[in-house]
XYZ file of C-alpha atoms in Angstrom:
762
model
C -81.157 -15.569 -40.673
C -82.387 -15.321 -37.110
C -79.787 -17.850 -36.010
C -76.997 -15.803 -37.652
C -78.140 -12.647 -35.881
C -78.314 -14.530 -32.590
C -74.782 -15.894 -33.036
C -73.461 -12.425 -33.880
C -75.152 -10.964 -30.828
C -73.755 -13.743 -28.631
C -70.236 -13.145 -29.957
C -70.426 -9.428 -29.237
C -71.783 -10.145 -25.774
C -68.876 -12.497 -25.070
C -66.320 -9.939 -26.224
C -67.944 -7.267 -24.065
C -67.930 -9.572 -21.042
C -64.261 -10.367 -21.645
C -63.306 -6.691 -21.890
C -65.348 -5.941 -18.757
C -63.554 -8.728 -16.913
C -60.182 -7.246 -17.894
C -61.030 -3.642 -17.076
C -62.693 -4.203 -13.694
C -59.585 -5.588 -11.910
C -57.517 -2.741 -13.342
C -59.756 -0.082 -11.834
C -59.585 -1.367 -8.233
C -60.612 1.201 -5.623
C -59.111 4.191 -7.385
C -61.464 7.135 -7.898
C -62.471 7.619 -11.500
C -63.098 10.914 -13.204
C -66.692 11.018 -14.444
C -67.127 10.989 -18.229
C -69.515 13.467 -19.775
C -70.709 13.390 -23.362
C -70.177 16.528 -25.355
C -67.563 19.240 -25.533
C -66.860 19.573 -21.764
C -64.334 16.750 -21.624
C -61.405 19.142 -22.145
C -59.282 19.943 -19.007
C -60.698 22.861 -17.038
C -58.962 25.129 -14.457
C -59.313 23.678 -10.926
C -57.315 26.215 -8.906
C -60.386 27.704 -7.161
C -61.172 24.268 -5.711
C -57.696 23.388 -4.334
C -57.515 24.708 -0.718
C -54.825 23.439 1.676
C -56.271 21.937 4.841
C -52.917 21.519 6.616
C -50.993 24.558 5.478
C -48.360 25.705 7.988
C -49.152 29.210 9.181
C -47.846 31.613 11.804
C -50.195 32.756 14.586
C -50.930 36.386 15.289
C -50.550 36.999 19.023
C -50.627 40.073 21.209
C -47.261 39.577 22.925
C -44.180 41.703 23.404
C -40.582 40.522 23.379
C -38.727 41.498 26.545
C -35.690 43.741 26.426
C -33.383 40.921 27.529
C -34.142 39.220 24.217
C -34.106 42.315 22.041
C -30.797 43.580 23.426
C -28.893 40.297 23.339
C -25.374 40.734 22.017
C -22.910 38.256 20.582
C -21.899 35.698 23.208
C -18.534 35.764 24.918
C -16.017 33.390 23.376
C -12.280 32.883 23.507
C -11.893 35.118 20.448
C -14.545 37.594 21.596
C -13.419 38.572 25.094
C -12.211 42.139 24.711
C -13.623 45.275 26.259
C -16.054 43.634 28.675
C -17.119 45.388 31.849
C -16.603 43.255 34.951
C -19.433 43.547 37.485
C -19.086 42.107 40.972
C -22.279 40.596 42.321
C -23.068 39.114 45.717
C -25.117 35.997 46.292
C -27.883 38.026 47.933
C -28.093 40.310 44.898
C -28.165 37.304 42.595
C -31.052 35.689 44.492
C -32.958 38.963 44.591
C -32.448 39.522 40.869
C -33.424 35.929 40.065
C -36.636 36.116 42.077
C -37.576 39.503 40.671
C -37.133 38.319 37.085
C -38.928 34.992 37.554
C -42.488 35.328 36.371
C -41.753 31.918 34.906
C -39.681 29.777 37.257
C -36.603 28.785 35.309
C -34.385 25.814 36.050
C -31.082 24.425 34.875
C -32.639 21.451 33.135
C -30.432 20.344 30.269
C -27.256 21.646 31.991
C -24.859 19.338 33.807
C -21.876 20.371 35.915
C -18.616 18.488 36.191
C -14.999 18.917 37.158
C -14.252 20.699 33.879
C -17.253 23.038 33.946
C -20.780 22.886 32.575
C -22.145 21.088 29.545
C -25.401 21.514 27.669
C -27.846 24.396 27.348
C -31.129 25.204 29.127
C -34.001 23.491 27.352
C -36.836 22.756 29.776
C -38.916 25.834 28.900
C -38.987 25.090 25.188
C -39.108 21.277 25.316
C -41.876 20.958 27.918
C -43.488 24.345 28.639
C -46.705 22.892 30.092
C -44.854 21.472 33.108
C -43.034 24.706 33.978
C -44.197 26.509 37.096
C -45.116 30.197 37.010
C -46.350 32.765 39.492
C -49.799 32.354 37.936
C -50.201 28.632 38.692
C -51.740 28.931 42.196
C -54.146 31.622 40.976
C -55.073 29.505 37.946
C -55.880 26.560 40.209
C -57.837 28.815 42.556
C -59.893 30.364 39.735
C -60.527 27.206 37.703
C -64.029 27.337 36.239
C -64.733 23.685 37.093
C -62.612 22.754 40.105
C -61.708 26.091 41.690
C -62.970 27.227 45.084
C -65.291 29.907 43.736
C -66.548 27.568 41.018
C -67.660 24.874 43.460
C -69.066 27.463 45.862
C -71.281 28.622 43.013
C -73.295 25.401 43.460
C -74.695 26.959 46.638
C -75.597 30.267 44.971
C -79.218 31.204 44.482
C -80.384 30.576 40.917
C -82.996 32.859 39.347
C -84.751 31.624 36.230
C -87.696 32.990 34.264
C -89.516 32.096 31.088
C -92.269 33.747 29.035
C -94.130 32.078 26.185
C -97.086 32.761 23.857
C -99.060 30.092 22.025
C -101.971 29.939 19.551
C -103.806 26.768 18.428
C -106.488 26.271 15.785
C -108.589 23.118 15.930
C -112.062 21.864 14.885
C -114.809 21.162 17.397
C -117.379 18.479 16.548
C -120.400 18.943 18.819
C -124.059 18.250 18.105
C -124.989 21.547 19.716
C -123.051 23.347 17.048
C -124.956 21.573 14.248
C -121.700 20.748 12.498
C -118.002 21.387 12.628
C -116.795 24.577 14.226
C -113.352 26.172 14.053
C -111.908 26.597 17.538
C -109.145 29.092 18.271
C -107.160 29.006 21.518
C -104.650 31.577 22.670
C -102.475 31.324 25.791
C -99.528 33.000 27.439
C -97.419 31.744 30.292
C -94.946 33.452 32.604
C -92.897 31.775 35.306
C -90.129 33.081 37.565
C -88.416 31.158 40.338
C -85.590 31.319 42.873
C -83.767 28.106 43.807
C -81.198 27.741 46.576
C -79.138 24.762 47.678
C -78.037 24.996 51.294
C -74.993 23.554 53.022
C -76.935 20.599 54.434
C -77.867 19.359 50.957
C -81.427 20.608 50.921
C -83.000 22.529 48.046
C -85.571 25.290 48.440
C -87.547 26.696 45.529
C -89.923 29.643 45.378
C -91.877 29.949 42.141
C -94.409 32.464 40.776
C -96.592 31.556 37.775
C -98.991 33.631 35.731
C -101.033 32.106 32.874
C -103.706 33.519 30.576
C -106.008 31.373 28.429
C -108.577 32.492 25.813
C -110.756 30.220 23.715
C -113.914 30.570 21.604
C -115.015 27.035 22.424
C -118.659 26.572 23.321
C -117.716 24.338 26.260
C -116.012 27.028 28.345
C -117.841 29.369 30.693
C -115.755 32.455 29.937
C -113.682 33.201 26.908
C -110.526 34.270 28.752
C -109.225 34.158 32.314
C -106.017 34.570 34.324
C -104.519 31.937 36.596
C -101.734 33.018 39.026
C -99.979 31.178 41.788
C -97.131 31.370 44.293
C -95.512 28.070 45.174
C -92.747 27.017 47.586
C -91.222 23.562 47.715
C -88.282 21.930 49.444
C -86.350 18.684 49.396
C -84.091 17.797 52.307
C -81.967 14.609 52.320
C -82.020 12.792 55.639
C -79.520 9.987 54.925
C -77.555 10.005 51.667
C -76.361 13.475 50.720
C -77.247 15.027 54.081
C -74.999 17.179 56.287
C -72.623 20.077 55.789
C -69.542 17.890 55.993
C -70.555 15.687 53.059
C -71.710 18.601 50.914
C -68.528 20.584 51.555
C -66.443 17.568 50.591
C -68.400 16.130 47.666
C -70.593 19.042 46.673
C -74.347 18.999 46.026
C -75.525 16.451 43.506
C -72.319 14.423 43.777
C -72.010 10.869 42.500
C -69.980 8.043 43.953
C -66.341 8.283 42.926
C -66.349 11.966 41.938
C -66.053 14.596 44.662
C -65.809 18.299 43.935
C -66.745 20.157 47.071
C -65.264 23.335 48.438
C -62.943 21.480 50.826
C -61.514 19.368 48.001
C -61.126 22.491 45.861
C -59.307 24.252 48.681
C -56.958 21.279 49.047
C -56.170 21.527 45.331
C -55.190 25.146 45.897
C -53.029 24.194 48.885
C -51.264 21.575 46.765
C -50.726 24.165 44.026
C -49.198 26.519 46.607
C -46.833 23.783 47.792
C -45.833 23.099 44.184
C -45.108 26.791 43.691
C -43.064 26.885 46.905
C -41.127 23.867 45.673
C -40.379 25.594 42.362
C -39.150 28.720 44.177
C -36.928 26.568 46.376
C -35.523 24.801 43.313
C -34.876 28.201 41.734
C -32.921 29.276 44.822
C -30.912 26.037 44.657
C -30.125 26.602 40.986
C -29.105 30.213 41.620
C -26.727 29.210 44.413
C -25.297 26.364 42.362
C -24.774 28.605 39.314
C -23.211 31.269 41.557
C -20.681 28.946 43.175
C -19.949 27.166 39.905
C -19.131 30.562 38.412
C -16.885 31.237 41.396
C -15.126 27.913 40.789
C -14.709 28.781 37.101
C -12.870 31.963 38.084
C -10.704 30.086 40.584
C -9.923 27.386 38.059
C -8.921 30.050 35.544
C -6.666 31.657 38.178
C -4.961 28.329 38.852
C -4.282 27.415 35.246
C -3.186 30.983 34.469
C -0.655 30.772 37.294
C 0.482 27.392 36.014
C 0.778 28.728 32.488
C 2.803 31.728 33.664
C 5.140 29.438 35.603
C 5.450 27.202 32.549
C 6.263 30.265 30.439
C 8.961 31.350 32.878
C 10.410 27.822 32.937
C 10.360 27.676 29.152
C 12.270 30.946 28.949
C 14.703 29.739 31.555
C 15.297 26.519 29.597
C 15.667 28.564 26.409
C 18.270 30.780 28.074
C 20.241 27.753 29.302
C 20.012 26.185 25.877
C 21.379 29.286 24.220
C 24.124 29.642 26.825
C 24.999 25.956 26.869
C 24.462 25.585 30.618
C 23.487 22.309 32.249
C 19.734 21.644 32.049
C 19.392 23.458 28.763
C 19.290 20.588 26.324
C 17.029 20.574 23.297
C 14.936 17.837 24.871
C 14.381 19.843 28.061
C 13.591 22.981 26.104
C 10.981 21.092 24.041
C 9.561 19.532 27.207
C 9.126 22.979 28.789
C 7.576 24.256 25.604
C 5.146 21.321 25.546
C 4.050 21.994 29.138
C 3.524 25.659 28.331
C 1.182 24.820 25.469
C -0.565 22.275 27.651
C -1.271 25.000 30.202
C -2.185 27.403 27.422
C -4.826 24.953 26.240
C -6.013 24.596 29.829
C -6.334 28.384 30.075
C -8.389 28.506 26.910
C -10.563 25.629 28.113
C -11.011 27.283 31.531
C -11.866 30.617 29.895
C -14.475 28.917 27.740
C -15.858 27.144 30.820
C -16.015 30.501 32.619
C -18.034 32.060 29.810
C -20.410 29.091 29.846
C -20.803 29.263 33.624
C -21.435 33.016 33.402
C -24.045 32.436 30.697
C -25.788 29.829 32.867
C -25.709 32.265 35.767
C -27.212 34.993 33.584
C -29.965 32.661 32.463
C -30.998 31.530 35.926
C -31.240 35.117 37.248
C -33.215 36.228 34.191
C -30.730 38.444 32.333
C -29.852 38.520 28.651
C -27.217 36.142 27.324
C -24.687 38.935 26.721
C -24.853 42.698 27.204
C -21.253 43.894 27.407
C -20.824 42.967 31.078
C -19.174 40.012 32.757
C -20.496 39.059 36.188
C -18.153 37.838 38.867
C -19.056 36.581 42.364
C -17.958 38.929 45.127
C -18.801 36.588 48.026
C -16.312 34.024 49.235
C -17.556 30.491 49.951
C -17.880 29.441 53.550
C -14.910 27.427 54.820
C -15.862 27.449 58.498
C -16.526 24.205 60.285
C -20.313 23.784 60.264
C -22.034 21.068 62.230
C -25.722 20.146 62.099
C -27.229 18.207 64.956
C -28.601 15.042 63.346
C -31.592 14.689 65.675
C -32.737 18.261 65.135
C -32.058 18.176 61.396
C -33.920 14.884 60.984
C -36.923 16.105 62.998
C -36.977 19.340 61.011
C -36.899 17.459 57.701
C -39.871 15.330 58.769
C -41.944 18.431 59.585
C -40.729 21.024 57.060
C -39.729 19.111 53.944
C -41.815 20.466 51.072
C -42.382 17.121 49.333
C -43.568 15.502 52.571
C -45.917 18.399 53.265
C -47.376 18.070 49.788
C -47.970 14.342 50.245
C -49.709 15.021 53.570
C -52.131 17.325 51.743
C -52.770 14.503 49.264
C -53.451 12.131 52.187
C -55.861 14.635 53.714
C -57.702 14.803 50.397
C -57.898 10.993 50.263
C -59.249 10.897 53.816
C -62.003 13.344 52.940
C -62.865 11.408 49.786
C -63.121 8.187 51.791
C -65.403 9.919 54.282
C -67.631 11.162 51.464
C -67.706 7.770 49.725
C -69.086 6.088 52.867
C -72.073 8.406 52.751
C -73.187 6.695 49.526
C -73.647 3.417 51.441
C -76.764 4.984 52.984
C -80.144 4.701 51.263
C -81.794 7.792 49.879
C -84.418 9.199 52.203
C -85.610 12.684 51.296
C -88.181 14.783 53.070
C -90.211 16.700 50.482
C -92.847 19.344 50.856
C -94.746 21.804 48.747
C -97.175 24.613 49.494
C -98.934 26.957 47.100
C -101.555 29.651 46.948
C -103.307 30.709 43.761
C -106.136 32.649 42.229
C -108.097 32.778 38.976
C -110.410 35.381 37.454
C -111.230 37.180 34.239
C -109.268 40.183 35.432
C -105.636 40.196 36.367
C -105.890 43.248 38.662
C -109.207 44.268 40.185
C -110.618 47.736 39.502
C -111.606 48.322 43.168
C -109.944 46.647 46.126
C -108.498 43.928 43.956
C -110.444 41.050 45.459
C -112.376 40.407 42.234
C -109.238 39.541 40.250
C -106.753 36.733 39.987
C -104.111 38.555 42.038
C -106.732 39.679 44.558
C -107.990 36.140 45.048
C -104.445 34.905 45.614
C -103.590 37.630 48.146
C -106.913 37.640 50.043
C -108.684 34.313 50.113
C -106.528 32.336 47.715
C -106.668 28.718 46.770
C -104.365 27.016 49.268
C -102.814 23.596 48.760
C -99.930 21.715 50.341
C -98.046 18.447 50.376
C -95.605 16.830 52.821
C -94.030 13.438 52.294
C -90.921 11.317 52.050
C -89.171 9.547 49.216
C -87.121 6.414 49.785
C -84.737 4.755 47.326
C -82.235 1.995 47.996
C -80.051 0.175 45.440
C -80.064 -3.548 46.097
C -76.495 -4.586 46.771
C -74.847 -1.133 46.675
C -72.441 -2.438 44.035
C -71.272 0.927 42.696
C -71.143 2.479 46.151
C -69.099 -0.334 47.700
C -66.714 -0.193 44.774
C -66.230 3.553 45.314
C -65.514 3.018 49.021
C -63.011 0.290 48.247
C -61.333 2.513 45.674
C -61.067 5.369 48.182
C -59.606 3.012 50.806
C -56.994 1.739 48.362
C -56.089 5.281 47.282
C -55.669 6.318 50.925
C -53.537 3.239 51.669
C -51.374 3.966 48.630
C -50.846 7.608 49.573
C -49.955 6.678 53.157
C -47.492 4.090 51.903
C -46.000 6.699 49.580
C -45.561 9.085 52.511
C -43.753 6.423 54.521
C -41.394 5.686 51.642
C -40.895 9.398 50.987
C -39.918 9.892 54.619
C -37.415 7.056 54.248
C -36.038 8.622 51.074
C -35.776 12.064 52.684
C -33.889 10.465 55.578
C -31.429 8.908 53.150
C -31.065 12.145 51.195
C -30.450 14.101 54.391
C -27.867 11.532 55.454
C -26.259 11.774 52.025
C -26.088 15.567 52.319
C -24.587 15.373 55.833
C -22.071 12.828 54.585
C -21.137 15.109 51.690
C -20.748 18.001 54.131
C -18.318 16.095 56.329
C -16.476 14.447 53.444
C -15.949 17.648 51.483
C -14.748 19.481 54.584
C -12.188 16.760 55.258
C -11.232 16.712 51.570
C -10.853 20.488 51.599
C -8.481 20.170 54.560
C -6.512 17.468 52.805
C -6.350 19.319 49.506
C -5.313 22.498 51.285
C -2.419 20.684 52.931
C -1.665 19.081 49.572
C -1.539 22.508 48.002
C 0.832 23.719 50.731
C 3.091 20.760 50.067
C 2.890 21.298 46.303
C 3.872 24.951 46.737
C 6.879 23.922 48.827
C 7.819 21.338 46.205
C 7.700 23.955 43.426
C 9.873 26.322 45.419
C 12.370 23.590 46.245
C 12.540 22.148 42.744
C 12.865 25.635 41.226
C 15.886 26.346 43.416
C 17.359 22.938 42.638
C 16.836 23.372 38.893
C 18.550 26.746 38.938
C 21.614 25.091 40.476
C 21.398 22.264 37.965
C 21.017 19.517 40.573
C 17.774 18.132 39.090
C 16.356 17.689 35.644
C 13.659 19.893 34.158
C 10.942 17.227 34.096
C 10.865 17.138 37.913
C 10.157 20.890 38.034
C 7.490 20.651 35.345
C 5.735 17.828 37.184
C 5.786 19.850 40.387
C 4.255 22.877 38.667
C 1.528 20.726 37.147
C 0.748 19.104 40.496
C 0.488 22.535 42.125
C -2.162 23.637 39.617
C -4.082 20.393 40.072
C -3.913 20.658 43.871
C -5.270 24.211 43.798
C -8.142 23.257 41.492
C -9.009 20.226 43.644
C -8.957 22.394 46.763
C -11.452 24.903 45.375
C -13.605 22.103 43.961
C -13.854 20.611 47.454
C -14.702 24.027 48.949
C -17.479 24.586 46.393
C -18.853 21.070 46.967
C -18.772 21.814 50.696
C -20.942 24.897 50.221
C -23.300 23.030 47.891
C -23.642 20.344 50.572
C -24.783 23.058 52.999
C -27.420 24.098 50.462
C -28.469 20.460 50.028
C -28.928 19.980 53.788
C -31.167 23.040 54.001
C -33.072 21.777 50.966
C -33.780 18.430 52.598
C -34.676 20.098 55.896
C -37.107 22.454 54.177
C -35.300 25.527 55.531
C -33.568 26.754 52.364
C -35.970 29.662 51.796
C -35.426 30.775 55.384
C -31.676 30.287 54.950
C -31.759 32.583 51.914
C -34.144 35.092 53.504
C -37.043 34.365 51.114
C -40.662 34.697 52.231
C -43.679 33.798 50.114
C -46.764 35.987 50.404
C -49.733 37.065 48.336
C -49.685 40.256 46.375
C -52.072 43.145 47.066
C -55.785 42.680 46.456
C -58.093 45.188 44.843
C -59.093 48.082 47.098
C -62.731 46.919 47.015
C -61.651 43.609 48.587
C -60.217 45.370 51.655
C -63.381 47.463 51.948
C -65.593 44.366 51.821
C -63.383 42.578 54.340
C -63.796 45.424 56.827
C -67.551 45.413 56.278
C -67.858 41.675 56.891
C -65.600 41.882 59.933
C -67.972 44.395 61.538
C -70.932 42.149 60.756
C -69.231 39.145 62.341
C -68.423 41.105 65.496
C -72.135 41.781 66.052
C -73.223 38.234 65.227
C -73.813 35.321 67.569
C -71.974 32.026 67.467
C -73.955 29.160 65.980
C -72.979 25.617 66.874
C -73.239 23.313 63.872
C -73.302 20.228 66.105
C -72.440 16.923 64.519
C -72.604 18.396 61.022
C -69.584 20.638 61.640
C -66.640 19.568 59.406
C -63.502 18.269 61.057
C -60.271 20.256 61.098
C -58.193 19.731 57.960
C -55.439 22.335 58.448
C -53.181 23.335 61.323
C -53.172 26.954 60.247
C -50.552 29.106 58.530
C -47.210 27.450 57.907
C -44.323 29.174 59.670
C -41.855 29.829 56.881
C -39.219 31.288 59.224
C -38.993 29.380 62.495
C -37.961 31.256 65.610
C -37.561 34.569 63.803
C -40.651 36.346 62.494
C -44.256 35.337 62.879
C -45.580 34.828 59.306
C -48.920 36.392 60.247
C -47.263 39.567 61.536
C -44.931 39.632 58.553
C -47.862 39.342 56.153
C -49.772 42.129 57.899
C -46.705 44.344 57.829
C -46.107 43.704 54.124
C -49.766 44.364 53.307
C -49.710 47.646 55.221
C -46.593 48.715 53.360
C -48.171 47.763 50.048
C -51.356 49.704 50.799
C -49.382 52.737 51.910
C -47.250 52.933 48.781
C -47.877 53.599 45.138
C -49.544 50.458 43.711
C -47.425 50.749 40.573
C -44.189 50.366 42.541
C -42.728 47.027 43.617
C -42.109 46.478 47.314
C -38.802 44.727 47.941
C -38.316 43.267 51.419
C -34.571 43.397 52.164
C -32.932 40.174 53.246
C -30.527 40.144 56.206
C -26.833 40.273 55.406
C -24.644 37.265 56.192
C -22.937 37.169 59.568
C -19.226 37.293 58.716
C -16.515 35.974 60.982
C -13.158 36.964 59.589
C -10.413 34.439 60.147
C -6.793 34.429 59.255
C -5.488 35.432 55.873
C -8.488 37.624 55.145
C -10.682 34.666 54.129
C -14.401 35.140 54.600
C -15.751 32.645 57.111
C -19.412 33.429 56.382
C -21.751 30.964 57.962
C -24.684 31.634 55.669
C -27.853 33.669 55.862
C -29.767 34.412 59.069
C -27.199 32.910 61.422
C -28.537 29.370 61.164
C -25.234 27.549 60.999
C -22.886 26.956 63.888
C -19.517 28.650 63.519
C -16.322 27.411 65.089
C -14.089 30.440 65.797
C -10.728 30.280 64.078
C -7.679 30.977 66.224
C -5.477 33.772 65.013
C -2.602 32.522 62.914
C -4.101 29.108 62.166
C -5.591 27.690 58.999
C -9.330 27.911 58.680
C -9.390 24.395 57.251
C -6.803 22.861 59.542
C -7.392 21.650 63.064
C -3.635 21.300 63.743
C -2.200 24.073 65.967
C -0.673 26.999 64.111
C 2.868 26.406 65.316
C 2.959 22.882 63.874
C 2.158 23.791 60.248
C 3.044 26.553 57.872
C 0.011 28.421 56.555
C -0.138 29.530 52.930
C -2.951 32.050 52.206
C -5.683 31.091 49.785
C -5.004 32.925 46.513
C -7.327 35.870 45.918
C -8.079 37.828 42.729
C -5.846 40.803 42.092
C -6.966 44.251 43.272
C -7.088 46.888 40.528
C -8.468 50.376 41.283
C -10.566 49.027 44.123
C -12.259 46.439 41.910
C -11.631 42.702 42.076
C -10.095 41.530 38.821
C -8.889 38.257 37.409
C -6.033 38.833 34.953
C -3.147 36.997 33.360
C -0.145 37.763 31.216
C -0.381 37.262 27.525
C 2.065 34.427 26.763
C 2.957 35.801 23.346
C 4.984 38.675 24.736
C 6.634 38.888 28.125
C 6.153 42.651 28.263
C 2.514 42.622 27.180
C 0.036 42.472 30.014
C -3.618 42.373 29.224
C -6.477 41.718 31.642
C -8.789 38.946 30.674
C -11.555 39.124 29.823
C -11.711 42.930 29.513
C -11.486 46.454 30.811
C -12.063 47.410 34.417
C -14.853 49.667 35.630
C -16.009 50.754 39.077
C -19.680 50.443 38.123
C -21.531 47.607 39.818
C -25.226 47.300 39.083
C -27.947 44.889 38.068
C -30.439 45.340 35.301
C -33.875 44.353 36.533
C -36.862 43.903 34.291
C -39.472 46.618 34.228
C -42.817 45.198 35.173
């Protein structure tokens, strides 16, 4: 019987083991729902426990959308070009508007220009906003809570600290005199207040006042409670490592090898941030000028293809008339060929009009205006076509001293030099002179009832308990492994930055040479294309007369008309590239801001700052000069950078601007007017502007000669550069609607005498 029960139990155990072996692999690492016995195994609602950790939400921010975004209208297109107000704008107005509306420095990143116009859309602000420069960047660097100038100067501020504490202890005293155990109670209070100051030489001075009270019922003390007060002064002055004003202004107090965060390094960070901001403003000016002249070229290209389309329309009608009359040159093939050329030019007009709208939109973006507001901007300035020559020696020397990128790298080198100087200080052992002196007093009373001598404070102030200590502490790491590594790292960083400067100077030289080469090449090309256009115009006139007499076929006239349009477009493309080469030369020389009449200066400070400055100036006038001796830091800056050479002293300009700002309403914006271009009018009414501020050299144009031709006037026929049509005193680009010969409609819209800019309200 027992054996049968045992066999049955063994069989059940084997079946259970088999089932367990099958179920365990099936479970794996999947979480299992716990099983409870009873009626709670039914599904229960779990909604209160299902919260989304990564739900997409929209932030609530305290920002306001600018009017340029709120008032944006439908963009200009080929089908949406009616009723637009044409506004003439000069380059100076465009630069002023762009700077005024540039809290964030925009750029034309994402937009490329070519022979057929622009492609792409601006995208740098949305794709990489952290790298975009703003007017706040220098101030953010200056006010950084860790690496800003004021933040690192705070290490030398006096620190006041105090603490107050109360304590009570209960213990048991086991003394034979007490004939047993006795409960001991102790009460105490402690107050401490100190001032600590780190000076420029690396030393630390501390003045500390302490006041303690102790009460106890122990049988071993003479009095139950008494006061203990003291005034203590201590100092620690490094003599080797960490000593001197130069090291502490470079590395800062408490610095470690390889990390330097002194006031001089912080100031260099601010100087680098200012150079970066200047570079962004320069790039903005370049983009504004490029967008301006590209818009000018878009208008000129539209004029050329419109003229070609009108000529093709007239030729088509002439071929149609000959075809209907049966004259020579009026075959069906020639009529279809003229019709084909007309539609080719019609497509070119539509493409040029679309390119114009894109160029105008890019121009609007770079000067900070809305994408469309019912107006169409058109450049009123003519590009410079005067012969401009830059002396290579002067331009090269100016680029080496004024180029923004080179100046920035020199600040980086100066920072590396200071870091190397600070790192060598860590090769010295630590030798600190320390000292401490104190006076104290103790009594049952804190303040005495009579003269105060029979109290803790009276004892301290009259015949206190004096103590003092003077000594030196010496520490030297065996081998200086970390310190030597930091010095080697600083030497390598300095060598790298100097090598970078040398290669940057080489690159700037090549870029300047490239810009000068473009200047000369585009001027020569402009001459050639101008003469080509003259020849093409003569060919059109000759072939038109020959076609009317039937001596040539129509295809020769159509080819001549097409070549005339191409020659005119190539001529204006060369002129625009010539002006952009002038901008590029000034960019490489570092004189573009001066060329455009732009000066960078700080905005007004708070009125309290000017009051404090006057107060400190009076104090300095009454003070005496103190020679710092060998601890005086070396010179790291040559003073204020002259933004406009040979014109206005930046210091006087800054003082004048500050006086004007203080004298006016602080809510109003002070706009410093920029000088107007010096115009030299040549033949044919073409503007021979040499640029802003009279920097360029102008070759006078003889009367009756071409401004782009060096051949005497009597040896070549001069054909005036085509200008936009004058309508009611306003420059207008217009063309004839090809659908109807009698219909004439200006494109892109109506004409108005109003010329204005919409500036943002700050």
